Amino acid sequence: ASAQLAFRTEVSVPDCSGRNCHTEIEEIVGESPAIRMLKSHILKAAQSESTVLIQGESGTGKELVARAIQAASTRRDKPFVTISCANIPESLFESELFGYEAGAFTGALKSGKRGKLEMAEGGTLFLDEISEMPMNMQAKLLNVLQDYRFERVGGTNTVRVNARIISASNADMNQRIAENRFRADLFYRLNVINIEMLPLRERMEDMPELLSAFLAKFNQRLNSHVASFS
C-alpha cells in the first residue's frame, strides 16, 4: 500500500490557549518507538503556531501527519489547503500561491482569483515537495513568513494572512542548499519544528497492526469478509 500510516480512534489533546482542546482525530496505527515518538511530536506541534517541516521518503504519510497536526490544533475547523510544489509550472506558481487581480494577464478571470495562501486563511497551507519550489518563489515565500502579508499578481493592495505553514520534503534539504537549489534562510524559517518520518522497513514491528487495520478497511470498502493474510 502506498500509504504506510492508517488512522483510527480518538486522542485527548492537551489544554491550549486556556481552553479544553479535546478533539476528534484519527490516531496513527502502530506502537513502535518511532510511531510513539511521532504521535508525541504531532501533539506538541499542534500546540504551537510555528512552521513545521516533515521529512521522509515518498509514501511514508507526510500529508497524513500534516492533517493530524491541524486536526489536533485550534485551527482544526479551518481550511487545510495543499500545494504540490513539483506539479505546478514555474510560470503559474505565483498566481497559484498568491492569486491574481482581474486582468492581471491574458486568460485571467475577469473576477480575479484567490490563491492557495488566501484560501488557507485561519487554517493550514501544506506545501508538499517544498524542495521543488522555484528559487524566485522561495524569496517571495520568505517575505510572507517574515511579514505575514502579500500582494496578488497584478495587484497593489496588501493582503494580510493568518495561515500556518507546514511543508514536506522527500529530498535531502541540506544537499539542495549546497547545490544552490534551495535558500538556506527559507529552510531555517520552514524548519522551526522538524518531524522525521521513518519508512515501514525500519519499523517492521508495526506490520501486524497495519495489516489488521487495512484488512478491516478494505473488507468494509469492498463488502468482503476476508479473515486474514497468508
CSV table of C-alpha atoms in Angstrom, one decimal:
chain,number,residue,atom,x,y,z
A,1,ALA,CA,0.0,0.0,0.0
A,2,SER,CA,1.3,3.5,-0.9
A,3,ALA,CA,0.1,4.9,2.4
A,4,GLN,CA,2.1,3.4,5.3
A,5,LEU,CA,0.0,5.1,8.1
A,6,ALA,CA,-3.6,4.4,9.0
A,7,PHE,CA,-5.8,6.4,11.3
A,8,ARG,CA,-8.3,5.5,13.9
A,9,THR,CA,-9.9,6.2,17.4
A,10,GLU,CA,-9.7,9.3,19.5
A,11,VAL,CA,-6.9,11.4,21.2
A,12,SER,CA,-7.2,13.9,24.0
A,13,VAL,CA,-5.2,17.0,23.1
A,14,PRO,CA,-3.5,18.8,25.9
A,15,ASP,CA,-5.1,22.1,27.0
A,16,CYS,CA,-4.1,25.0,24.8
A,17,SER,CA,-4.9,28.7,24.7
A,18,GLY,CA,-6.6,28.4,28.1
A,19,ARG,CA,-9.4,26.1,27.0
A,20,ASN,CA,-10.1,22.4,26.6
A,21,CYS,CA,-8.9,21.2,23.2
A,22,HIS,CA,-10.3,17.7,23.4
A,23,THR,CA,-10.6,16.9,19.7
A,24,GLU,CA,-11.6,14.0,17.5
A,25,ILE,CA,-8.6,12.9,15.4
A,26,GLU,CA,-7.7,9.6,14.0
A,27,GLU,CA,-4.8,8.1,15.9
A,28,ILE,CA,-1.9,6.7,13.8
A,29,VAL,CA,-1.7,2.9,13.8
A,30,GLY,CA,1.5,1.4,15.3
A,31,GLU,CA,3.2,1.0,18.6
A,32,SER,CA,6.8,1.0,17.6
A,33,PRO,CA,9.1,3.5,19.3
A,34,ALA,CA,9.2,5.6,16.1
A,35,ILE,CA,5.4,5.8,15.9
A,36,ARG,CA,5.1,6.6,19.6
A,37,MET,CA,7.6,9.4,19.2
A,38,LEU,CA,5.8,10.6,16.1
A,39,LYS,CA,2.5,10.8,17.9
A,40,SER,CA,4.1,12.8,20.7
A,41,HIS,CA,5.6,15.2,18.1
A,42,ILE,CA,2.3,15.7,16.4
A,43,LEU,CA,0.6,16.7,19.7
A,44,LYS,CA,3.4,19.0,20.6
A,45,ALA,CA,3.4,20.6,17.1
A,46,ALA,CA,-0.4,21.1,17.3
A,47,GLN,CA,0.1,23.3,20.4
A,48,SER,CA,2.4,25.6,18.5
A,49,GLU,CA,2.0,28.1,15.7
A,50,SER,CA,5.5,27.6,14.4
A,51,THR,CA,6.3,26.3,10.9
A,52,VAL,CA,6.7,22.5,10.6
A,53,LEU,CA,8.9,20.7,8.1
A,54,ILE,CA,8.1,17.0,7.7
A,55,GLN,CA,10.9,14.9,6.1
A,56,GLY,CA,10.8,11.4,4.8
A,57,GLU,CA,10.7,9.1,1.8
A,58,SER,CA,7.8,9.1,-0.6
A,59,GLY,CA,4.9,7.1,0.7
A,60,THR,CA,5.6,7.5,4.4
A,61,GLY,CA,2.5,9.5,5.1
A,62,LYS,CA,3.8,13.1,5.4
A,63,GLU,CA,0.5,14.7,4.4
A,64,LEU,CA,-1.4,12.5,6.8
A,65,VAL,CA,0.8,13.8,9.6
A,66,ALA,CA,0.2,17.4,8.5
A,67,ARG,CA,-3.5,16.8,8.6
A,68,ALA,CA,-3.2,15.2,12.0
A,69,ILE,CA,-1.4,18.3,13.3
A,70,GLN,CA,-4.2,20.6,12.1
A,71,ALA,CA,-6.9,18.3,13.5
A,72,ALA,CA,-5.3,18.4,16.9
A,73,SER,CA,-4.8,22.2,16.9
A,74,THR,CA,-7.1,25.2,17.4
A,75,ARG,CA,-7.2,25.6,13.6
A,76,ARG,CA,-9.0,22.2,13.2
A,77,ASP,CA,-12.2,23.8,11.9
A,78,LYS,CA,-10.4,26.0,9.3
A,79,PRO,CA,-9.3,25.1,5.8
A,80,PHE,CA,-6.4,22.7,5.1
A,81,VAL,CA,-5.1,23.6,1.7
A,82,THR,CA,-2.4,21.7,-0.2
A,83,ILE,CA,0.0,22.7,-2.9
A,84,SER,CA,2.3,20.1,-4.6
A,85,CYS,CA,5.3,22.2,-5.5
A,86,ALA,CA,6.5,19.7,-8.0
A,87,ASN,CA,3.4,19.7,-10.1
A,88,ILE,CA,2.9,23.4,-10.8
A,89,PRO,CA,4.7,25.0,-13.8
A,90,GLU,CA,7.1,27.8,-12.7
A,91,SER,CA,5.2,30.4,-14.8
A,92,LEU,CA,2.0,29.6,-12.9
A,93,PHE,CA,3.4,29.2,-9.4
A,94,GLU,CA,3.0,32.8,-8.3
A,95,SER,CA,-0.7,33.1,-9.3
A,96,GLU,CA,-1.4,29.7,-7.8
A,97,LEU,CA,0.1,30.7,-4.5
A,98,PHE,CA,-0.9,34.3,-4.2
A,99,GLY,CA,-3.9,34.6,-6.6
A,100,TYR,CA,-4.3,37.4,-9.1
A,101,GLU,CA,-6.4,40.5,-9.8
A,102,ALA,CA,-8.8,40.9,-12.7
A,103,GLY,CA,-6.9,41.5,-16.0
A,104,ALA,CA,-3.6,40.6,-14.5
A,105,PHE,CA,-2.6,38.6,-17.6
A,106,THR,CA,-4.1,37.1,-20.7
A,107,GLY,CA,-6.6,34.5,-19.9
A,108,ALA,CA,-7.1,35.7,-16.3
A,109,LEU,CA,-10.6,35.5,-14.9
A,110,LYS,CA,-12.5,38.9,-15.0
A,111,SER,CA,-13.3,38.5,-11.3
A,112,GLY,CA,-9.7,37.7,-10.4
A,113,LYS,CA,-8.9,34.7,-8.3
A,114,ARG,CA,-7.8,33.9,-4.7
A,115,GLY,CA,-4.6,32.0,-4.3
A,116,LYS,CA,-4.0,29.0,-2.2
A,117,LEU,CA,-2.4,31.1,0.6
A,118,GLU,CA,-5.5,33.2,0.9
A,119,MET,CA,-7.8,30.2,0.7
A,120,ALA,CA,-5.9,28.8,3.8
A,121,GLU,CA,-6.7,31.8,5.9
A,122,GLY,CA,-7.1,30.8,9.5
A,123,GLY,CA,-6.1,27.3,8.7
A,124,THR,CA,-3.0,25.5,7.3
A,125,LEU,CA,-1.2,25.7,4.0
A,126,PHE,CA,0.6,22.4,3.3
A,127,LEU,CA,3.5,22.8,0.8
A,128,ASP,CA,4.3,19.3,-0.4
A,129,GLU,CA,7.6,18.6,-2.1
A,130,ILE,CA,8.9,22.0,-1.0
A,131,SER,CA,12.4,21.2,-2.3
A,132,GLU,CA,11.0,21.6,-5.8
A,133,MET,CA,9.8,25.2,-5.3
A,134,PRO,CA,11.3,27.6,-7.9
A,135,MET,CA,14.0,29.9,-6.5
A,136,ASN,CA,12.2,33.1,-7.3
A,137,MET,CA,9.1,31.8,-5.4
A,138,GLN,CA,11.3,30.9,-2.4
A,139,ALA,CA,12.2,34.6,-2.0
A,140,LYS,CA,8.6,35.6,-2.1
A,141,LEU,CA,7.5,32.9,0.4
A,142,LEU,CA,10.3,34.0,2.7
A,143,ASN,CA,8.8,37.5,2.6
A,144,VAL,CA,5.4,36.1,3.6
A,145,LEU,CA,6.9,34.2,6.5
A,146,GLN,CA,8.6,37.4,7.7
A,147,ASP,CA,5.7,39.9,7.2
A,148,TYR,CA,2.5,37.7,7.0
A,149,ARG,CA,1.3,39.7,4.1
A,150,PHE,CA,1.5,39.6,0.3
A,151,GLU,CA,0.0,41.1,-2.9
A,152,ARG,CA,-1.9,39.3,-5.6
A,153,VAL,CA,-0.4,39.1,-9.1
A,154,GLY,CA,-1.3,42.4,-10.8
A,155,GLY,CA,-2.5,43.9,-7.6
A,156,THR,CA,-1.3,46.8,-5.4
A,157,ASN,CA,-3.4,46.1,-2.2
A,158,THR,CA,-1.7,44.3,0.6
A,159,VAL,CA,-3.4,41.1,1.8
A,160,ARG,CA,-2.7,40.1,5.4
A,161,VAL,CA,-2.6,36.4,6.0
A,162,ASN,CA,-3.0,34.1,9.1
A,163,ALA,CA,-2.2,30.7,7.8
A,164,ARG,CA,0.1,28.2,9.4
A,165,ILE,CA,2.7,26.8,7.0
A,166,ILE,CA,3.5,23.1,7.1
A,167,SER,CA,5.9,21.8,4.4
A,168,ALA,CA,7.2,18.4,3.5
A,169,SER,CA,10.1,17.0,1.5
A,170,ASN,CA,11.4,13.7,0.4
A,171,ALA,CA,14.7,15.2,-0.7
A,172,ASP,CA,17.9,15.9,1.3
A,173,MET,CA,17.4,19.6,2.0
A,174,ASN,CA,21.0,20.2,3.1
A,175,GLN,CA,22.1,18.8,-0.3
A,176,ARG,CA,19.6,21.1,-2.0
A,177,ILE,CA,21.1,24.1,-0.2
A,178,ALA,CA,24.7,23.0,-1.0
A,179,GLU,CA,23.7,22.8,-4.7
A,180,ASN,CA,22.2,26.3,-4.5
A,181,ARG,CA,18.8,24.9,-5.3
A,182,PHE,CA,17.2,26.0,-2.1
A,183,ARG,CA,17.6,29.1,0.1
A,184,ALA,CA,19.2,28.4,3.5
A,185,ASP,CA,17.3,31.3,5.1
A,186,LEU,CA,14.0,29.9,3.9
A,187,PHE,CA,14.9,26.5,5.1
A,188,TYR,CA,15.5,27.8,8.6
A,189,ARG,CA,12.2,29.6,8.6
A,190,LEU,CA,10.4,26.4,7.5
A,191,ASN,CA,12.3,24.1,9.8
A,192,VAL,CA,11.3,25.6,13.2
A,193,ILE,CA,9.7,22.2,14.1
A,194,ASN,CA,11.2,19.2,12.4
A,195,ILE,CA,9.5,15.8,12.1
A,196,GLU,CA,11.3,12.8,10.6
A,197,MET,CA,9.3,10.0,9.1
A,198,LEU,CA,10.8,6.5,9.0
A,199,PRO,CA,9.9,4.1,6.2
A,200,LEU,CA,8.0,1.0,7.1
A,201,ARG,CA,11.0,-1.2,6.5
A,202,GLU,CA,12.7,0.4,9.6
A,203,ARG,CA,9.7,-0.2,11.9
A,204,MET,CA,8.5,-3.7,10.8
A,205,GLU,CA,7.1,-4.3,14.3
A,206,ASP,CA,4.1,-2.1,13.2
A,207,MET,CA,3.3,-4.5,10.3
A,208,PRO,CA,0.7,-6.8,12.1
A,209,GLU,CA,-1.3,-3.8,13.4
A,210,LEU,CA,-1.2,-2.2,10.0
A,211,LEU,CA,-2.3,-5.4,8.2
A,212,SER,CA,-5.2,-5.6,10.6
A,213,ALA,CA,-6.2,-2.0,10.0
A,214,PHE,CA,-6.0,-2.3,6.2
A,215,LEU,CA,-7.9,-5.6,6.2
A,216,ALA,CA,-10.8,-4.1,8.1
A,217,LYS,CA,-10.7,-1.0,5.9
A,218,PHE,CA,-10.9,-2.9,2.6
A,219,ASN,CA,-13.3,-5.5,3.9
A,220,GLN,CA,-15.7,-2.6,4.6
A,221,ARG,CA,-15.0,-0.8,1.3
A,222,LEU,CA,-15.4,-3.9,-0.8
A,223,ASN,CA,-18.1,-5.6,1.3
A,224,SER,CA,-15.8,-8.6,1.7
A,225,HIS,CA,-15.2,-11.0,4.6
A,226,VAL,CA,-11.5,-11.8,4.2
A,227,ALA,CA,-10.4,-13.3,7.5
A,228,SER,CA,-6.6,-13.0,7.3
A,229,PHE,CA,-3.5,-12.8,5.1
A,230,SER,CA,-1.4,-15.8,4.0
